[in-house]
Every structure is written in C-alpha cells, then in structure tokens.
Short mmCIF file of C-alpha atoms and ligand atoms in Angstrom, two decimals:
data_model
loop_
_atom_site.label_atom_id
_atom_site.label_comp_id
_atom_site.label_asym_id
_atom_site.label_seq_id
_atom_site.Cartn_x
_atom_site.Cartn_y
_atom_site.Cartn_z
CA MET A 75 17.18 30.16 32.59
CA THR A 76 16.16 26.66 33.85
CA ALA A 77 16.46 26.17 37.60
CA SER A 78 18.94 23.62 38.53
CA LEU A 79 18.52 20.26 40.12
CA THR A 80 18.72 20.06 43.77
CA LEU A 81 20.07 17.26 45.81
CA ILE A 82 18.65 16.79 49.30
CA SER A 83 21.92 15.83 51.30
CA HIS A 84 23.29 14.73 54.51
CA HIS A 85 26.97 15.55 55.15
CA LEU A 86 28.17 11.97 55.80
CA CYS A 87 25.79 10.03 53.67
CA PRO A 88 27.43 7.58 51.17
CA TYR A 89 24.08 7.17 49.12
CA VAL A 90 24.09 11.04 48.58
CA GLN A 91 27.75 11.08 47.59
CA ARG A 92 27.04 8.53 44.89
CA ALA A 93 24.47 10.79 43.29
CA ALA A 94 26.73 13.92 43.78
CA ILE A 95 29.65 12.00 42.13
CA ALA A 96 27.34 11.04 39.18
CA LEU A 97 26.17 14.60 38.77
CA ALA A 98 29.72 15.83 38.92
CA GLU A 99 30.87 13.34 36.33
CA LYS A 100 28.23 14.44 33.89
CA GLY A 101 29.30 18.15 34.40
CA VAL A 102 25.46 18.81 35.39
CA PRO A 103 25.21 21.85 37.80
CA PHE A 104 23.11 21.29 40.73
CA GLU A 105 22.52 22.64 44.26
CA ARG A 106 22.66 20.93 47.64
CA VAL A 107 20.47 21.23 50.67
CA TYR A 108 21.67 19.79 53.63
CA ILE A 109 19.15 18.42 56.36
CA ASP A 110 19.57 17.05 59.95
CA LEU A 111 18.80 13.49 59.96
CA ALA A 112 18.32 13.54 63.63
CA ASP A 113 15.80 16.35 63.43
CA LYS A 114 14.17 15.77 60.00
CA PRO A 115 12.35 19.11 58.91
CA ASP A 116 8.63 18.77 58.07
CA TRP A 117 9.06 19.92 54.46
CA PHE A 118 11.44 16.99 53.97
CA LEU A 119 9.30 14.32 55.69
CA LYS A 120 6.41 15.48 53.33
CA ILE A 121 8.53 14.77 50.08
CA SER A 122 10.70 11.81 51.21
CA PRO A 123 8.47 8.65 51.18
CA LEU A 124 11.29 6.72 53.15
CA GLY A 125 12.33 9.75 55.24
CA LYS A 126 15.74 9.13 53.73
CA VAL A 127 18.33 10.99 51.79
CA PRO A 128 19.16 11.41 49.02
CA LEU A 129 16.16 13.21 47.23
CA LEU A 130 16.69 14.84 43.65
CA ARG A 131 14.39 17.64 43.06
CA ILE A 132 13.71 18.18 39.43
CA PRO A 133 11.97 21.52 38.30
CA GLN A 134 9.13 20.88 35.97
CA ASP A 135 7.23 23.37 33.75
CA GLU A 136 4.79 23.44 36.70
CA GLY A 137 6.06 22.45 40.02
CA GLU A 138 8.74 19.71 40.42
CA ALA A 139 9.40 15.93 40.34
CA ILE A 140 11.05 14.29 43.17
CA LEU A 141 13.26 11.02 43.00
CA PHE A 142 14.17 8.96 46.03
CA GLU A 143 16.60 6.08 46.16
CA SER A 144 20.25 6.92 45.13
CA SER A 145 20.37 3.92 42.36
CA VAL A 146 17.15 5.42 40.77
CA ILE A 147 18.70 8.99 40.84
CA CYS A 148 21.90 7.76 39.19
CA GLU A 149 19.94 5.67 36.71
CA TYR A 150 17.79 8.59 35.79
CA LEU A 151 20.72 11.02 35.54
CA GLU A 152 22.51 8.31 33.23
CA GLU A 153 19.34 8.21 30.97
CA THR A 154 18.64 11.85 30.75
CA GLN A 155 21.81 13.95 31.28
CA PRO A 156 24.42 14.67 28.76
CA GLY A 157 28.09 14.26 29.47
CA ALA A 158 30.20 11.08 30.17
CA LYS A 159 28.37 7.56 30.20
CA LEU A 160 28.55 5.85 33.40
CA HIS A 161 26.91 2.72 32.33
CA PRO A 162 28.06 0.49 29.49
CA ALA A 163 25.68 0.05 26.32
CA ASP A 164 25.50 -3.73 26.33
CA PRO A 165 22.53 -4.80 28.52
CA LEU A 166 24.27 -7.90 30.08
CA THR A 167 27.31 -6.04 31.01
CA ARG A 168 25.00 -3.00 32.39
CA ALA A 169 22.99 -5.69 34.41
CA ARG A 170 26.14 -6.95 35.95
CA ARG A 171 27.31 -3.57 36.86
CA ARG A 172 23.96 -3.00 38.58
CA GLY A 173 24.77 -6.05 40.56
CA TRP A 174 28.00 -4.81 41.69
CA MET A 175 26.43 -1.50 42.63
CA GLU A 176 24.04 -3.60 44.86
CA PHE A 177 27.19 -5.44 46.29
CA GLY A 178 28.29 -1.83 47.35
CA SER A 179 25.08 -1.27 49.09
CA ALA A 180 25.49 -4.56 50.95
CA ILE A 181 29.00 -3.46 52.07
CA LEU A 182 27.49 -0.10 53.49
CA SER A 183 24.94 -2.17 55.51
CA ASP A 184 27.93 -3.92 57.09
CA LEU A 185 29.78 -0.81 57.61
CA TRP A 186 27.02 0.85 59.37
CA ILE A 187 27.28 -1.81 62.03
CA TYR A 188 31.00 -1.69 61.98
CA GLU A 189 31.00 1.97 62.65
CA THR A 190 28.15 2.27 65.31
CA THR A 191 28.61 -0.93 67.28
CA GLN A 192 29.76 -0.25 70.92
CA ASP A 193 30.71 -4.08 71.00
CA ALA A 194 34.51 -4.74 70.38
CA GLU A 195 33.41 -8.43 69.48
CA VAL A 196 30.88 -7.41 66.93
CA LEU A 197 33.39 -4.90 65.71
CA GLU A 198 35.87 -7.75 64.97
CA THR A 199 33.29 -9.86 63.51
CA LYS A 200 32.23 -7.05 61.00
CA ARG A 201 35.95 -6.62 60.08
CA GLY A 202 36.07 -10.09 58.93
CA VAL A 203 32.85 -9.84 57.13
CA LEU A 204 34.12 -6.75 55.34
CA MET A 205 37.66 -8.29 54.63
CA ALA A 206 35.75 -11.31 52.84
CA LYS A 207 33.50 -8.98 50.78
CA PHE A 208 36.49 -6.77 49.68
CA ALA A 209 38.33 -10.20 48.86
CA THR A 210 35.24 -10.95 46.51
CA VAL A 211 35.75 -7.60 44.98
CA GLU A 212 39.41 -8.12 44.55
CA ALA A 213 38.67 -11.24 42.43
CA GLU A 214 36.42 -9.16 40.16
CA LEU A 215 38.88 -6.40 39.51
CA VAL A 216 41.34 -6.87 36.45
CA ASP A 217 43.37 -4.05 34.96
CA GLY A 218 42.05 -0.96 36.48
CA PRO A 219 42.56 2.09 37.17
CA TYR A 220 38.69 1.90 37.68
CA PHE A 221 36.31 -1.11 38.38
CA ALA A 222 35.50 -1.81 34.76
CA GLY A 223 39.08 -0.66 33.22
CA ALA A 224 39.74 2.62 31.50
CA ASP A 225 36.43 4.36 32.25
CA PHE A 226 34.84 5.63 35.40
CA SER A 227 31.28 4.10 35.88
CA LEU A 228 28.52 4.09 38.33
CA VAL A 229 30.24 1.31 40.33
CA ASP A 230 33.11 3.54 41.10
CA ALA A 231 30.74 6.27 42.34
CA VAL A 232 29.16 3.53 44.63
CA PHE A 233 32.59 2.27 46.01
CA ALA A 234 34.26 5.63 46.36
CA PRO A 235 32.05 6.79 49.34
CA ILE A 236 32.65 3.30 50.77
CA PHE A 237 36.43 3.79 50.70
CA ARG A 238 36.18 7.26 51.96
CA TYR A 239 35.18 5.82 55.44
CA PHE A 240 38.49 3.87 55.73
CA ASP A 241 40.52 7.19 54.85
CA VAL A 242 39.21 8.39 58.28
CA PHE A 243 39.05 4.94 60.13
CA ASP A 244 42.81 4.41 59.09
CA THR A 245 43.65 7.69 61.12
CA ILE A 246 42.08 5.98 64.23
CA SER A 247 43.48 2.56 64.05
CA GLU A 248 44.91 0.49 61.18
CA ALA A 249 42.38 -2.42 60.73
CA GLY A 250 44.38 -4.08 57.97
CA ILE A 251 41.20 -4.66 55.68
CA PHE A 252 42.95 -4.05 52.48
CA ASP A 253 46.46 -5.36 53.35
CA ASN A 254 46.29 -8.52 51.03
CA LEU A 255 44.15 -6.85 48.44
CA PRO A 256 46.41 -4.97 46.18
CA ARG A 257 43.90 -4.48 43.27
CA VAL A 258 41.29 -3.04 45.70
CA ALA A 259 44.07 -0.80 47.31
CA ALA A 260 44.97 0.55 43.98
CA TRP A 261 41.48 1.27 43.02
CA ARG A 262 40.74 2.92 46.33
CA LYS A 263 43.61 5.39 45.84
CA VAL A 264 42.53 6.31 42.44
CA LEU A 265 39.09 6.88 43.39
CA ALA A 266 40.17 9.15 46.27
CA ALA A 267 42.18 11.39 43.81
CA ARG A 268 39.26 11.80 41.56
CA ALA A 269 37.80 15.34 41.33
CA SER A 270 34.13 14.36 41.32
CA VAL A 271 34.91 12.19 44.51
CA LYS A 272 36.60 14.82 46.32
CA ALA A 273 33.80 17.38 45.68
CA ALA A 274 31.07 14.98 46.88
CA VAL A 275 31.88 15.76 50.70
CA THR A 276 32.50 19.07 52.53
CA GLU A 277 36.23 19.85 53.82
CA ASP A 278 35.05 19.03 57.31
CA TYR A 279 33.87 15.44 56.46
CA PRO A 280 36.73 13.87 58.75
CA GLU A 281 35.68 15.84 61.62
CA ARG A 282 32.09 15.13 61.09
CA LEU A 283 32.43 11.34 60.93
CA ILE A 284 34.83 11.29 63.92
CA ALA A 285 32.08 13.29 66.05
CA PHE A 286 29.47 10.89 64.68
CA LEU A 287 31.52 7.94 66.01
CA ASP A 288 31.88 9.80 69.34
CA LYS A 289 28.19 10.39 69.45
CA HIS A 290 27.47 6.54 69.15
CA ASN A 291 30.35 5.74 71.55
CA ALA A 292 31.64 3.56 68.57
CA ALA A 293 34.08 0.74 69.65
CA LEU A 294 36.00 1.56 66.66
CA LEU A 295 36.83 4.77 68.29
CA ARG A 296 37.56 3.34 71.53
CA SER A 297 40.03 0.97 69.68
CA ARG A 298 42.12 4.07 69.31
CA ARG A 299 41.63 5.44 72.79
CA ALA A 300 42.74 1.96 74.19
CA ALA A 301 45.75 1.94 72.14
CA ALA A 302 46.66 5.66 72.95
N1 GSH B 520 18.54 2.76 49.89
C1 GSH B 520 18.59 4.12 50.14
C2 GSH B 520 19.45 4.36 51.36
C3 GSH B 520 19.50 5.76 51.73
C4 GSH B 520 19.79 5.95 53.27
O1 GSH B 520 19.95 4.81 54.01
N2 GSH B 520 20.09 7.01 53.64
C5 GSH B 520 20.25 7.39 55.09
C6 GSH B 520 21.46 8.29 55.15
S1 GSH B 520 23.05 7.63 54.71
C7 GSH B 520 19.07 7.98 55.75
O2 GSH B 520 18.62 8.90 55.11
N3 GSH B 520 18.82 7.75 56.89
C8 GSH B 520 17.71 8.43 57.69
C9 GSH B 520 16.62 7.36 58.24
O3 GSH B 520 16.78 6.18 57.86
O4 GSH B 520 15.84 7.61 59.05
C10 GSH B 520 19.23 5.00 48.86
O5 GSH B 520 19.98 4.17 48.14
O6 GSH B 520 19.17 6.01 48.65
#
C-alpha cells in the first residue's frame, strides 16, 4: 500500500486550507500534521525552507519529497493527481486564474493587518482597502456560482479561506464589507457550503480564531467589546 501524502498544517492558516481544499476536491487521501507556529519543532524547521506552512510531504521509493508554498503545492496536485480539474486547459485562461490566485494572496496580506492591528485607525483604513479589493473581485464575477462559472477551481480554493475569516468576524461586529457586493456575497455563501471547504478546518476554528485575536489584543475584537 502506498503511503499517503501529508499536509503539514496550522489550524488557522488560510494557505494550508487552500491545499487541503484542492486535495479534497480531487478526492486524494491525505494525512494532516498540525504544528505550533509559535513554537516550531526542530524537525519542521529542518524541512521548511521559509519556516512556513503548508508543506506537502510526498513519499518516494526512497525517502520523501517535500514541497513548500501553497500555490506550488496546488499546481503540483493539479498536474499529478486524478479527479476534478481545478484549472482550465487553455493557457491564457489558466494564467489569468493564477493572477486571481495572487490577488487572493494580496487580500490575505491586508487581512493579516486587519485582524492583528491594535490600532482602530489602521483597522478602519484596512477595512477600506479590503472593500476596494472585493469591489474589484465583484467586477470580475459573472454568472457564478463559482469564480469562473459552473466549475469549482483553484481560485475558489484560494478565496474560500478568505471568506471564512469574515464568518467569524461577523459574529464580532458587522463591518459591512460585502454590503454592496451582491456577487461576492453570493459566491461567499456557496463556498461556505462546499464540503471540501468545510472539511479544511477543524470544528473549533471559530474559537481558535477568536483566541488568536484576543492574544493579539486586536482592535477588531475590541470593537465588539466597545459596542457591548
Ligand atoms: N506564501 C506562502 C505563505 C504561507 C504562510 O504565510 N504561512 C504562515 C501561516 S498562515 C506561516 O507559516 N507563518 C509562519 C512564519 O512566518 O513564521 C504560501 O503560500 O504557502
């Protein structure tokens, strides 16, 4: 029996989630190993060139291969694994999709500041930046239900973990980021209901995210406390 792939993970990492979603969409069995990024184990530091998750451990005839960087992992899975195709065949369309995957990563960089800042003004500025980025996405969406229409793709795998943050943030305070973005709002809803998306995190994800905000004394969390 062939040993399965292993995804080195962190419970909250959106980049890990995109790889987990791609694996699930393709129906590839895999194991998950969670590490504490605040106390990275030595074995992890030895195999992770950037000290970041995700990593994908791929058993070889002798030893194993290790991939780092979520987009690289997703592209490798697309090229090697059977199951649903998550990229289009046409090179130009595929390249454009990769661009939107990068756009998702840019949103994640903004989100990191949005969720960790202790400064209410920075929070508000980032809220505007995020709204502008999602407005750009709104203009790109057409018929749905997914980014590119009927079929789930890697762009969906990138955006589902982004939207998941807001499912928790909305329980803290309504930031109204998607209020005037009906296509994005509908896309967000469809992605949240997708089995691969649900399975990409553990059930305690919301509590873990709130604890993370608390640990950072996040302005986002204080906005609820101020309102309460
Ligand atoms: N560009 C990387 C980003 C991965 C990343 O930022 N992972 C974070 C957790 S979400 C991490 O491992 N951070 C640990 C650190 O930077 O020390 C990818 O796409 O895989």
